[in-house]
Short mmCIF file of C-alpha atoms and ligand atoms in Angstrom, two decimals:
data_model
loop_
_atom_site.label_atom_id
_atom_site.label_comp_id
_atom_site.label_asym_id
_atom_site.label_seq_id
_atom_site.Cartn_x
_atom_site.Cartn_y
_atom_site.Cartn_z
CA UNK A 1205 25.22 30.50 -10.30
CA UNK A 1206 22.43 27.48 -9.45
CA UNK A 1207 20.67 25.56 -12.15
CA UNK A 1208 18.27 23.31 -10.89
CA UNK A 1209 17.89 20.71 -13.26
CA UNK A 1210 13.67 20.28 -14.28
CA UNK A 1211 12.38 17.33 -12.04
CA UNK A 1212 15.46 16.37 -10.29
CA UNK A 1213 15.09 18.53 -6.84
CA UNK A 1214 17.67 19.37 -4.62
CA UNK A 1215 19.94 18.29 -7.54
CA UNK A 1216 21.56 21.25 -9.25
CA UNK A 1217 24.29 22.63 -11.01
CA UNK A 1218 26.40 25.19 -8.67
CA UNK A 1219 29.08 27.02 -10.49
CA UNK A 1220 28.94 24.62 -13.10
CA UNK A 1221 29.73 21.63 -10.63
CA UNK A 1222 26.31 19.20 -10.07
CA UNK A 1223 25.45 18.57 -6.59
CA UNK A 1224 22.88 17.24 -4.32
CA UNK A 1225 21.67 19.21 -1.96
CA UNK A 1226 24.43 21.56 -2.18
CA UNK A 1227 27.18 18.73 -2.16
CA UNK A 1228 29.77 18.45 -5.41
CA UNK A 1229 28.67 15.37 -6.56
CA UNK A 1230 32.76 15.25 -8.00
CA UNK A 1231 33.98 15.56 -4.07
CA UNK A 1232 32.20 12.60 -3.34
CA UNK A 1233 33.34 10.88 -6.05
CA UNK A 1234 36.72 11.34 -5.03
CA UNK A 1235 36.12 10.14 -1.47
CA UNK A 1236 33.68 7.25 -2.16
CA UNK A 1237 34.93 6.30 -5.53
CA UNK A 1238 33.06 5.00 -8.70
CA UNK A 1239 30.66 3.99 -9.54
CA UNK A 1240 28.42 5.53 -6.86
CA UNK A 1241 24.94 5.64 -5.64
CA UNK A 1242 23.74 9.69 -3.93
CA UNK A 1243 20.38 10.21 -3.02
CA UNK A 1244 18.99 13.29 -1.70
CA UNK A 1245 16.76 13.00 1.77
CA UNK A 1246 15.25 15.89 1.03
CA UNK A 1247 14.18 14.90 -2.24
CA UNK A 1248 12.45 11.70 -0.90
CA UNK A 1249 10.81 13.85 2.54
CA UNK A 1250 9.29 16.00 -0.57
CA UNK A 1251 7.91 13.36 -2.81
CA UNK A 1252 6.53 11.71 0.53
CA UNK A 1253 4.86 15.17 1.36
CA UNK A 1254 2.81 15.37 -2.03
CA UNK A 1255 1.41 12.13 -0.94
CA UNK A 1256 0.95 13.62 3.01
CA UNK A 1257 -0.82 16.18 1.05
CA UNK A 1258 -2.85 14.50 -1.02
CA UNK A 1259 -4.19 12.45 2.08
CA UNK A 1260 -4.40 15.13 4.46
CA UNK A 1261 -7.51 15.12 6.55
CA UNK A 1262 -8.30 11.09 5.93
CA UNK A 1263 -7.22 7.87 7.28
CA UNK A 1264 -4.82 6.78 4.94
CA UNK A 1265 -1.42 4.49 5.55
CA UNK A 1266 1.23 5.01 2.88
CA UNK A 1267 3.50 1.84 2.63
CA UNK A 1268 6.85 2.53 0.82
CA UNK A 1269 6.95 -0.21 -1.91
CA UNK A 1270 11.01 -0.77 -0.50
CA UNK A 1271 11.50 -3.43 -3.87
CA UNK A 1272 12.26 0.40 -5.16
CA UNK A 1273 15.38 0.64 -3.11
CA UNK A 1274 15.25 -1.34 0.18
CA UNK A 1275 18.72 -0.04 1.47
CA UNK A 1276 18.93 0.17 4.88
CA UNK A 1277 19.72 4.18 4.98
CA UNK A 1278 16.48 4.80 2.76
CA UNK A 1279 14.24 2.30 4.59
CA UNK A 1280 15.04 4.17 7.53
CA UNK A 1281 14.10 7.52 6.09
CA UNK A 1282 10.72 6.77 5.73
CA UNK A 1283 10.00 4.50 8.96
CA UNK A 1284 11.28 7.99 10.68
CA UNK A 1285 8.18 9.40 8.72
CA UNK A 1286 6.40 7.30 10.01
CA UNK A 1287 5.84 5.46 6.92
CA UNK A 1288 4.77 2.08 6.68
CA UNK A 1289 5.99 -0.69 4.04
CA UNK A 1290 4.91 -3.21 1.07
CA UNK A 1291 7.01 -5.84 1.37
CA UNK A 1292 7.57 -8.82 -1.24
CA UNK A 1293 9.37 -11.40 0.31
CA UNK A 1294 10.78 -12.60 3.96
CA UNK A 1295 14.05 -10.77 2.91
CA UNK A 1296 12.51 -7.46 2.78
CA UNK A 1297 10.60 -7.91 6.23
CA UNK A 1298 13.80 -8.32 7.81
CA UNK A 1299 15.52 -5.26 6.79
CA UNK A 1300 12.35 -2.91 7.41
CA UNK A 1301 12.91 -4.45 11.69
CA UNK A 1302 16.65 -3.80 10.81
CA UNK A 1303 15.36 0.08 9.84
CA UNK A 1304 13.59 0.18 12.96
CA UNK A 1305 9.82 -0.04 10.94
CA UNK A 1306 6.65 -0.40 12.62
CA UNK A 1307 5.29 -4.57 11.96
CA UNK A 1308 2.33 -3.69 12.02
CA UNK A 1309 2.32 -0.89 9.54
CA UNK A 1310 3.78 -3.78 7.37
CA UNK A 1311 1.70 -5.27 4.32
CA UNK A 1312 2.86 -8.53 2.58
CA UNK A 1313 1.82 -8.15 -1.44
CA UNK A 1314 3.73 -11.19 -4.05
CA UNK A 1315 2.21 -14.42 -5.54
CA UNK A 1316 4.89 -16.39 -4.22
CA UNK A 1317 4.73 -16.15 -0.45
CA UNK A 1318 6.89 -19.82 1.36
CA UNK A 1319 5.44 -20.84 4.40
CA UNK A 1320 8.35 -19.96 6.18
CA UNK A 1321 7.59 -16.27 4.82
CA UNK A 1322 3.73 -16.21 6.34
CA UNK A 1323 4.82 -17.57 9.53
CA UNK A 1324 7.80 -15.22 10.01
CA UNK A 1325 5.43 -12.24 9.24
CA UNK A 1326 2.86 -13.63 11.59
CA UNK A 1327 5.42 -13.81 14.22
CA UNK A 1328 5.93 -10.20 14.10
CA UNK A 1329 2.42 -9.22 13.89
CA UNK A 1330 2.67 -7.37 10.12
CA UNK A 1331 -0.71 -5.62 9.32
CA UNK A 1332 -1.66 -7.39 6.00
CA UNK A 1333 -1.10 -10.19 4.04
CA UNK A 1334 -2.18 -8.97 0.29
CA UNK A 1335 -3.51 -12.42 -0.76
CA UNK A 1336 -2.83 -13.42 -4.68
CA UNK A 1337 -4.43 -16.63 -5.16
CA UNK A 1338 -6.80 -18.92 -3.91
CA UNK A 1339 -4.21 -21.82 -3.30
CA UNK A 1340 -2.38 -19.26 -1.35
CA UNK A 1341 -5.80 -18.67 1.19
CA UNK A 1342 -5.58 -22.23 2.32
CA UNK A 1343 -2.12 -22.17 2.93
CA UNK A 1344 -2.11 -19.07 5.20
CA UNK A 1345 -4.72 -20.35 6.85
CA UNK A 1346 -3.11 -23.43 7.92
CA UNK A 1347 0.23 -21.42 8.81
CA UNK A 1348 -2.20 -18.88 11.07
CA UNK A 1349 -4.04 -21.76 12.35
CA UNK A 1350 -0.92 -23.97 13.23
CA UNK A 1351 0.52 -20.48 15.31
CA UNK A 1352 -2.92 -20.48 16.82
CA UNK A 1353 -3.60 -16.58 15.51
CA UNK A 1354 -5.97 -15.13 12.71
CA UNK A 1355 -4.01 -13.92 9.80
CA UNK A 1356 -5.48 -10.49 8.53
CA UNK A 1357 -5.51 -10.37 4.72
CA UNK A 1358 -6.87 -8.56 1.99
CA UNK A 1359 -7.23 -10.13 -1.43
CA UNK A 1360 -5.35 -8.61 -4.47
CA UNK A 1361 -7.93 -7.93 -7.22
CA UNK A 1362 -6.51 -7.82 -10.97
CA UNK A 1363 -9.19 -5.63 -12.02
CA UNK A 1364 -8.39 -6.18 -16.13
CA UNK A 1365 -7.09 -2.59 -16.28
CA UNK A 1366 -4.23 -1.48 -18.82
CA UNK A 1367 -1.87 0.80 -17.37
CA UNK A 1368 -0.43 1.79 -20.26
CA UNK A 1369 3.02 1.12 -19.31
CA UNK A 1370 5.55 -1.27 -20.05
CA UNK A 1371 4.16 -4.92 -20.48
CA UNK A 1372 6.77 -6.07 -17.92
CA UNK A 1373 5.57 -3.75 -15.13
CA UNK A 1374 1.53 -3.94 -16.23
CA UNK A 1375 0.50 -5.90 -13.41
CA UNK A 1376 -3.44 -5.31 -13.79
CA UNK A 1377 -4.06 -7.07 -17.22
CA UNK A 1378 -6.01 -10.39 -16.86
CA UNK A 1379 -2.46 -11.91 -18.93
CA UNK A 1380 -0.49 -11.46 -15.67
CA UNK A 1381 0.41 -13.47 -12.74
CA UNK A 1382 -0.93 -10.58 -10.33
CA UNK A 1383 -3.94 -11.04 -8.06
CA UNK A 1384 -7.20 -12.58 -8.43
CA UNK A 1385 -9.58 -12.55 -11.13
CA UNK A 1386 -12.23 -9.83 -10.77
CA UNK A 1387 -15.27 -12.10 -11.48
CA UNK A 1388 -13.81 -14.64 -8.76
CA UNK A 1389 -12.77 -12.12 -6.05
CA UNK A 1390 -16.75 -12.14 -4.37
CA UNK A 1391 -16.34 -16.12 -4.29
CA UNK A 1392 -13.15 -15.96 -2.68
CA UNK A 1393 -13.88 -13.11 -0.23
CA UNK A 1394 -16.67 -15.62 0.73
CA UNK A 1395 -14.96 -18.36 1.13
CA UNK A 1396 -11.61 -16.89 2.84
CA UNK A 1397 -14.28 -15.28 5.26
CA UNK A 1398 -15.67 -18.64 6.36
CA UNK A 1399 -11.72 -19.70 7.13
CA UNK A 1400 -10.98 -19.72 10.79
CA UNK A 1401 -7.26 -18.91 9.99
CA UNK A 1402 -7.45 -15.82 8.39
CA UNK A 1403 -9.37 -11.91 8.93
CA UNK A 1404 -10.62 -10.13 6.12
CA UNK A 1405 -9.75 -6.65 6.53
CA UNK A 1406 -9.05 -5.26 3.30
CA UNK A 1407 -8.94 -5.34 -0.86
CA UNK A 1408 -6.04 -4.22 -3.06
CA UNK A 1409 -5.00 -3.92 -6.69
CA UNK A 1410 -1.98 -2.46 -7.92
CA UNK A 1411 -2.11 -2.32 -11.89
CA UNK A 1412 1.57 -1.95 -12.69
CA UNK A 1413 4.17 0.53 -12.51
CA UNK A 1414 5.91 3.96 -14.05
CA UNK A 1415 2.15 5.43 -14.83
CA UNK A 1416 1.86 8.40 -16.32
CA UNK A 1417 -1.82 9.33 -16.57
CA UNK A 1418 -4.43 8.88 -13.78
CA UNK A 1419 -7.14 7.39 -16.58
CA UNK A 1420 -6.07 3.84 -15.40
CA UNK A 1421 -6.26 5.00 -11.77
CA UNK A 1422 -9.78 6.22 -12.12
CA UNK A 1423 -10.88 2.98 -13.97
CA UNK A 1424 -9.28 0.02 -11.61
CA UNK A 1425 -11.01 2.43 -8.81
CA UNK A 1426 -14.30 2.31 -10.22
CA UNK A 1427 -13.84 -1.74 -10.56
CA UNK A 1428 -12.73 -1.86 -6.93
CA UNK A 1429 -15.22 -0.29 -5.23
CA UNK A 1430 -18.15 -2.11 -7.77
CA UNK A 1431 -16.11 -5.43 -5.93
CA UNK A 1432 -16.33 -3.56 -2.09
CA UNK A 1433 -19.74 -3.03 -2.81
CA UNK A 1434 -20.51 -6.14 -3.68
CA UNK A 1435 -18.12 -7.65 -0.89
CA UNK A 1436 -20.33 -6.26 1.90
CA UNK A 1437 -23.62 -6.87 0.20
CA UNK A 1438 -22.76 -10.40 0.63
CA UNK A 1439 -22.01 -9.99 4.22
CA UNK A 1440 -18.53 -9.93 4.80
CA UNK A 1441 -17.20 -5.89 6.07
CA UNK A 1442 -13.84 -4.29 4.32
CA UNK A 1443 -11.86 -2.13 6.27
CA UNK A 1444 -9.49 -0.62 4.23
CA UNK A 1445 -9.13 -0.19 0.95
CA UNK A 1446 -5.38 -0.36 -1.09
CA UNK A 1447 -4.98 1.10 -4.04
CA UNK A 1448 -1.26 -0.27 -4.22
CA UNK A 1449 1.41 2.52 -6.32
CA UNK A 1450 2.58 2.70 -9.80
CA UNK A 1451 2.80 6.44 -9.96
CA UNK A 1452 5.82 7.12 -12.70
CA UNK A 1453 8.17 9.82 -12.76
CA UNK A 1454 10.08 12.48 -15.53
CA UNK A 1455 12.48 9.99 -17.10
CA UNK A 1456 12.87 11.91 -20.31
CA UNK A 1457 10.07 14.26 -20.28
CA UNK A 1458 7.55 12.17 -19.38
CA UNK A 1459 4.23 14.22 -17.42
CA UNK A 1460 2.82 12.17 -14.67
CA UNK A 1461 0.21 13.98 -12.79
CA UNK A 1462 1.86 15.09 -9.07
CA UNK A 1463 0.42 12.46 -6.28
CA UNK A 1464 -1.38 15.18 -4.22
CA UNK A 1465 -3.22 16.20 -7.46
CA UNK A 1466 -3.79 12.13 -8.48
CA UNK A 1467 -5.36 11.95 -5.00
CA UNK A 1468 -7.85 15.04 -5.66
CA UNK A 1469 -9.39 13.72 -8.18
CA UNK A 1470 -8.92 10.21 -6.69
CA UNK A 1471 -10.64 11.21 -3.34
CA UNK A 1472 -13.05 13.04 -5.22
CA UNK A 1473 -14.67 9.88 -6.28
CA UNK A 1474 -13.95 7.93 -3.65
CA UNK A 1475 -16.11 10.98 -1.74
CA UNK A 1476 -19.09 10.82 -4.93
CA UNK A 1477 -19.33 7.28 -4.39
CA UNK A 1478 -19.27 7.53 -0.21
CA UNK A 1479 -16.15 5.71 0.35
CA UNK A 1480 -14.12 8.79 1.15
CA UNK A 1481 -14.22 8.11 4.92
CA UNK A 1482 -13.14 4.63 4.66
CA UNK A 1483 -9.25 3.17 5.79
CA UNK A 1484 -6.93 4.23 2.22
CA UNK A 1485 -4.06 2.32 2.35
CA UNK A 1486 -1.12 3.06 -0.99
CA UNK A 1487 2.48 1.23 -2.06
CA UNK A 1488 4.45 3.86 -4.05
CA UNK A 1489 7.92 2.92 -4.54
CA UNK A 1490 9.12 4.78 -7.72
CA UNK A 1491 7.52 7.98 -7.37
CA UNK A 1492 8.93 8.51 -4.02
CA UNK A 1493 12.56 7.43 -4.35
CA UNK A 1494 13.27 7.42 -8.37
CA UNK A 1495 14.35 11.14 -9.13
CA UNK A 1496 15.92 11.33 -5.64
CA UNK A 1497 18.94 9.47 -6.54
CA UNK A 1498 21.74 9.65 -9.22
CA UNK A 1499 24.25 7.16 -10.18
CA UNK A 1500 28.15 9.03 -10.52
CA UNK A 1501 30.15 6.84 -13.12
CA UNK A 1502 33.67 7.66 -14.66
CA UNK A 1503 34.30 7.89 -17.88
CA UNK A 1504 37.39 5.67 -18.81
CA UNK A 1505 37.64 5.53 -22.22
CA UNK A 1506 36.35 7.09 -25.64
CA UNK A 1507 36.07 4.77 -28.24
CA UNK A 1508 35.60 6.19 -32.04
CA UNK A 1509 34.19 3.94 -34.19
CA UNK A 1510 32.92 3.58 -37.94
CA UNK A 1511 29.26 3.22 -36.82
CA UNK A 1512 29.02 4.25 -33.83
CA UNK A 1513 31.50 6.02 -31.47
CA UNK A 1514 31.42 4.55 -27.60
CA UNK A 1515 32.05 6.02 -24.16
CA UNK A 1516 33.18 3.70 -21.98
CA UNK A 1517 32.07 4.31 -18.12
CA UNK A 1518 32.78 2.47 -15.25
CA UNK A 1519 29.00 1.65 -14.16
CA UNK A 1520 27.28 -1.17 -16.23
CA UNK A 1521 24.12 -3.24 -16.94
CA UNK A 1522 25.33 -5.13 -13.01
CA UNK A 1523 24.54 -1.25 -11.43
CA UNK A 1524 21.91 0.07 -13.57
CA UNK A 1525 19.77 -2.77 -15.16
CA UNK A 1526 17.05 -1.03 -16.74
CA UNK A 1527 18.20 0.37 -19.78
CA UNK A 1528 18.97 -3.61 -20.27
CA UNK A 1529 16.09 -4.97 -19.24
CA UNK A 1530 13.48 -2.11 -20.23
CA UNK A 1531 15.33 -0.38 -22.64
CA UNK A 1532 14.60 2.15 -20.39
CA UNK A 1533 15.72 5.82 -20.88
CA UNK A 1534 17.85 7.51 -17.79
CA UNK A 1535 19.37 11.01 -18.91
CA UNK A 1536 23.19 10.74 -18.30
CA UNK A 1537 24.90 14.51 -17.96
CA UNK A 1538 28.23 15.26 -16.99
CA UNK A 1539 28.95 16.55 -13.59
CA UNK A 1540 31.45 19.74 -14.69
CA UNK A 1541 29.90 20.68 -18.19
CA UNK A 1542 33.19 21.46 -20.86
CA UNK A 1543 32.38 24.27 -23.39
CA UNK A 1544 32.07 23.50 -26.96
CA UNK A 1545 30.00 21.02 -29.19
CA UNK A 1546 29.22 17.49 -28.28
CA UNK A 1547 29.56 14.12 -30.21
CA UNK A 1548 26.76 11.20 -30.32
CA UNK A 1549 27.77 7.63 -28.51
CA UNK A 1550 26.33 5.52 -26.86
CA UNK A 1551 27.01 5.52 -23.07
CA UNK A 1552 28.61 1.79 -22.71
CA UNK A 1553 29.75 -0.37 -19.51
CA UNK A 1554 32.34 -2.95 -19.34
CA UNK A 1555 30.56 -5.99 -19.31
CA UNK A 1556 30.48 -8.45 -21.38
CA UNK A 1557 27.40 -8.19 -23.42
CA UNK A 1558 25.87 -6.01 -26.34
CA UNK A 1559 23.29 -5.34 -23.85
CA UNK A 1560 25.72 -3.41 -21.53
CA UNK A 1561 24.59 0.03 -22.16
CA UNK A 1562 23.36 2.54 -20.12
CA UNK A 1563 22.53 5.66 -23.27
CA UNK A 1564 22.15 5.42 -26.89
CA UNK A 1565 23.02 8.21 -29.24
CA UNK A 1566 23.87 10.69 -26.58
CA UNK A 1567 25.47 14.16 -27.40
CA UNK A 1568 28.06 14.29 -25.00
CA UNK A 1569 31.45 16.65 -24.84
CA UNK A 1570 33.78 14.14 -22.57
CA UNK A 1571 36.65 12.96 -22.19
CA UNK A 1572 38.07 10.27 -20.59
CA UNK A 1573 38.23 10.44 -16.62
CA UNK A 1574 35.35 12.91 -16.98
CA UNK A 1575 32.55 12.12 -14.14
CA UNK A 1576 28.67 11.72 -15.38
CA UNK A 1577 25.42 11.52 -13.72
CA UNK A 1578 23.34 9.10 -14.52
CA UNK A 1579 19.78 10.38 -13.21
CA UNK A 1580 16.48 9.27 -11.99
CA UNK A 1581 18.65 6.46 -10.37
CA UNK A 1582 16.89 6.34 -7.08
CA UNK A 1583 14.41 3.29 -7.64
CA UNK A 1584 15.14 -0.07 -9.23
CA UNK A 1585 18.73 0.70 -10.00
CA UNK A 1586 20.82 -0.57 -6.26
CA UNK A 1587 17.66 -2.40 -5.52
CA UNK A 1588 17.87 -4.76 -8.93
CA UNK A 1589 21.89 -4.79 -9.18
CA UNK A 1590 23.64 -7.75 -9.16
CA UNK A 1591 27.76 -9.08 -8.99
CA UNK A 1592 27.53 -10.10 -12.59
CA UNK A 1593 30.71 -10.56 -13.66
CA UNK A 1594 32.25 -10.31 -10.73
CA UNK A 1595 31.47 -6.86 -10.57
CA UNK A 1596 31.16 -5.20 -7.00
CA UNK A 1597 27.84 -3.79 -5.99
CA UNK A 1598 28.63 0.20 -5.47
CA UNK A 1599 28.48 2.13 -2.72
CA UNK A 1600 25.74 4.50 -1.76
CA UNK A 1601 25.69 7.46 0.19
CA UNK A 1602 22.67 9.51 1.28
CA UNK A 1603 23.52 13.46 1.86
CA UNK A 1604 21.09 14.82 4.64
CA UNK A 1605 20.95 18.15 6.31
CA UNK A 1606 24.78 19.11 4.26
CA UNK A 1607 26.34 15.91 5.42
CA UNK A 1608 27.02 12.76 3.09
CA UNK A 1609 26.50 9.57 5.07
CA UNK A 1610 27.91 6.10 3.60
CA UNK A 1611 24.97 4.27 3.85
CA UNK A 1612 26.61 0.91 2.18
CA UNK A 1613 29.77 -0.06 1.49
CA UNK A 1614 31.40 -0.91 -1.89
CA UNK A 1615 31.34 -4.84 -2.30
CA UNK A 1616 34.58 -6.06 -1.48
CA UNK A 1617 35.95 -9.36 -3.75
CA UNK A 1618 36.44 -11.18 0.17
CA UNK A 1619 32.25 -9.91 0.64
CA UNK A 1620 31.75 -12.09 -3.28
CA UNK A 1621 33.87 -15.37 -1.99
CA UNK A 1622 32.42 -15.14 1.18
CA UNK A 1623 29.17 -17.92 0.77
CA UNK A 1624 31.45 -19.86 -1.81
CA UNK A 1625 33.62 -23.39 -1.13
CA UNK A 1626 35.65 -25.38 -3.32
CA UNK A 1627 34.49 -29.00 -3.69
N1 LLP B 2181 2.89 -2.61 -5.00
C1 LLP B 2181 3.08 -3.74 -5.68
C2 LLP B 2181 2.27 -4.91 -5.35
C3 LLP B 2181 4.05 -3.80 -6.70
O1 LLP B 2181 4.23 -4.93 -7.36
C4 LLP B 2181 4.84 -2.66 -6.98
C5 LLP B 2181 5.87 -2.69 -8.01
C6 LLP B 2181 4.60 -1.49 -6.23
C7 LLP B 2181 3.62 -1.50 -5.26
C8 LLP B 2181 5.38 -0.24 -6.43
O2 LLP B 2181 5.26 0.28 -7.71
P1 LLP B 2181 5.92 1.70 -8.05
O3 LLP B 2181 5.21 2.73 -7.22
O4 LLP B 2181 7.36 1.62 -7.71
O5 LLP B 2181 5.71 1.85 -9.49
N2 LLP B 2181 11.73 -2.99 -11.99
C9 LLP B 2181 10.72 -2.22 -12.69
C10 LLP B 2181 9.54 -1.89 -11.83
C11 LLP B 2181 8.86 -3.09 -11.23
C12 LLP B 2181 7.69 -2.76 -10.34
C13 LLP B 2181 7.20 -3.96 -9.63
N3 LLP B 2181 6.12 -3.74 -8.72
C14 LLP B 2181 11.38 -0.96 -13.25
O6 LLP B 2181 12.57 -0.78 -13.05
O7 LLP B 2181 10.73 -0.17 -13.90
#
């Protein structure tokens, strides 16, 4: 018997025994060990196809947002599909060439760019720098200037719009660090166009992330295009317009509207205000990689307590760092359900801090050596993990057409030492 479970496709209970795409999560367990990162292909080909959807018939690029998960194996998913990338840093550049991604399909967005960054991503011809401040236009245009080459940019607008999310991943509030004032960006567009360094080609705003209603969509695209209006009214022509990502996904219930059905009603003003037939560029991260991905974790001990009663898995806040940082909410089921009632704990990890915990007050029937799930652990989980305390980054395995391929290693303690010397 199959039970999908509700927005996790391609991950389903067979037989009482979860799997992805048809693979026993528990078999890989044994092979690969825990904790462990599986993410379904499929699931990612699908979320990329609402999006293919949504843009069929227009010019439109969509740039993975890799920060998501930048792993080699998923990177190379979508450059197959021809996808293009939003990168943050010189770091991520290099591992969308090691992926075998298109340079040029390539668009630089972060307030911090080095020069050593700009020049790199010169070097390889990317297709965008997403400018974030006006100290950062003169800088690029003495990088482009000292290569002898025009760097193309667009400037990130922080169009004052609340995206109702989290305040650490509301980008588009005139509080954040994020892009360029909206009453400055004509001034700037001016100026940057006057710079013999740089291109104009585009705008972009990207008003934070895990959205779940397109209201803040609609309104940040209404301030954009006032701004591209504006833009070539004074003269200076933009080519494409980015609308950077944010879509969220079902955590715990949660009902963002599907991205070809965001992009109707997106496109339909974009159309009712004649910009349909312009360049659409888009950077979703979450919303394409998120629910394709589940973290497998043991369950080593139980521990009862007065208060509260603990289960004590071998994945922690070093694997999984939202529920730490965000207090986010990821559901956590067990991959063989037992029969019988359930007690609340909270779902716990070894390290050394209160804030080591991956569930609160879940009903859970377990018992030690048990395997769990812990879901919608495709984005922002591998990509955000760390070796704190020593801990070994998992390994990761993507399953594609009924095969499981490693696609990175457990850390190794030698792989920790390595960049480390005694004095
Ligand atoms: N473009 C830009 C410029 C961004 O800063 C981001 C995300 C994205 C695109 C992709 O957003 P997405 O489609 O994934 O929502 N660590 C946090 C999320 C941080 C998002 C940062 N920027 C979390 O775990 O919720």
């Amino acid at each position: 018997m199959t039970a999908q479970l509700p927005g996790h496709p391609h991950i389903a209970y067979v037989d009482n025994a979860l799997c992805v795409e048809g693979l026993p999560l528990a078999d890989l367990a044994r092979t690969h060990g825990t904790p462990l990162f599986v993410y379904s292909q499929q699931s990612m080909l699908d979320a990329l196809a609402a999006y293919q959807r949504g843009f069929a018939g227009r010019k439109a690029q969509i740039c993975y947002a890799m920060k998501a998960n930048s792993s080699l194996g998923v990177l190379q998913v979508f450059a197959k599909a021809g996808c293009g990338f939003d990168i943050v840093s010189g770091g991520e550049l290099e591992r969308v060439l090691a992926a075998g991604g298109d340079a040029a399909k390539v668009i630089f967005s972060g307030v911090g760019k080095s020069r050593a960054e700009m020049k790199r991503a010169l070097q390889v011809g990317i297709g965008c720098f997403n400018v974030e401040s006006e100290a950062e236009i003169d800088v690029l245009n003495e990088v482009a200037l000292g290569l002898g080459v025009r760097a193309p940019i667009s400037i990130r607008v922080n169009p004052n719009v609340d995206a109702q999310t989290h305040p650490y991943i509301s980008t588009g509030l005139k509080g954040n660090k994020f892009g360029i004032a909206h009453e400055r960006t004509l001034q700037t567009y001016q100026r940057a166009a006057q710079l013999p360094g740089l291109k104009v080609v585009g705008i972009d705003c990207h008003i934070g992330s895990q959205i779940t209603s397109e209201g803040p969509y609609l309104d940040a695209m209404d301030r954009v295009l006032d701004l591209v209006q504006a833009i070539e009214a004074a003269g200076v022509p933009i080519h494409h317009i980015d609308f950077g990502g944010g879509l969220g996904i079902n955590y715990n219930g949660d009902t963002p509207p599907a991205a070809d059905t965001l992009w109707a009603k997106l496109l339909a003003k974009l159309d009712a205000r004649g910009y349909g037939e312009r360049q659409f560029m888009i950077e979703p991260g979450r919303s394409l990689v998120g629910n394709a991905g589940v973290c497998v974790t043991e369950v080593l001990y139980l521990k009862p307590g007065e208060q509260k009663n603990f289960c004590i898995v071998d994945a922690a806040m070093n694997d999984l760092p939202r529920p730490a940082m965000y207090e986010a909410f990821h559901q956590i089921v067990p991959l063989s359900p037992r029969a019988g009632k359930g007690e609340v704990m909270d779902v716990v990890g070894p390290i050394c801090e209160s804030g080591d915990w991956l569930g609160r007050d879940r009903d859970l029937n377990v018992h030690s050596g048990d395997l769990l799930a812990v879901l919608s652990a495709g984005a922002y989980c591998m990509s955000m993990s760390s070796n704190y305390n020593t801990r070994g980054r998992a390994a990761e395995v993507l399953v594609s057409g009924g095969k499981a391929h490693v696609i990175r290693q457990r850390d190794t303690v030698a792989d920790q030492l390595r960049n480390e010397q005694l004095v």
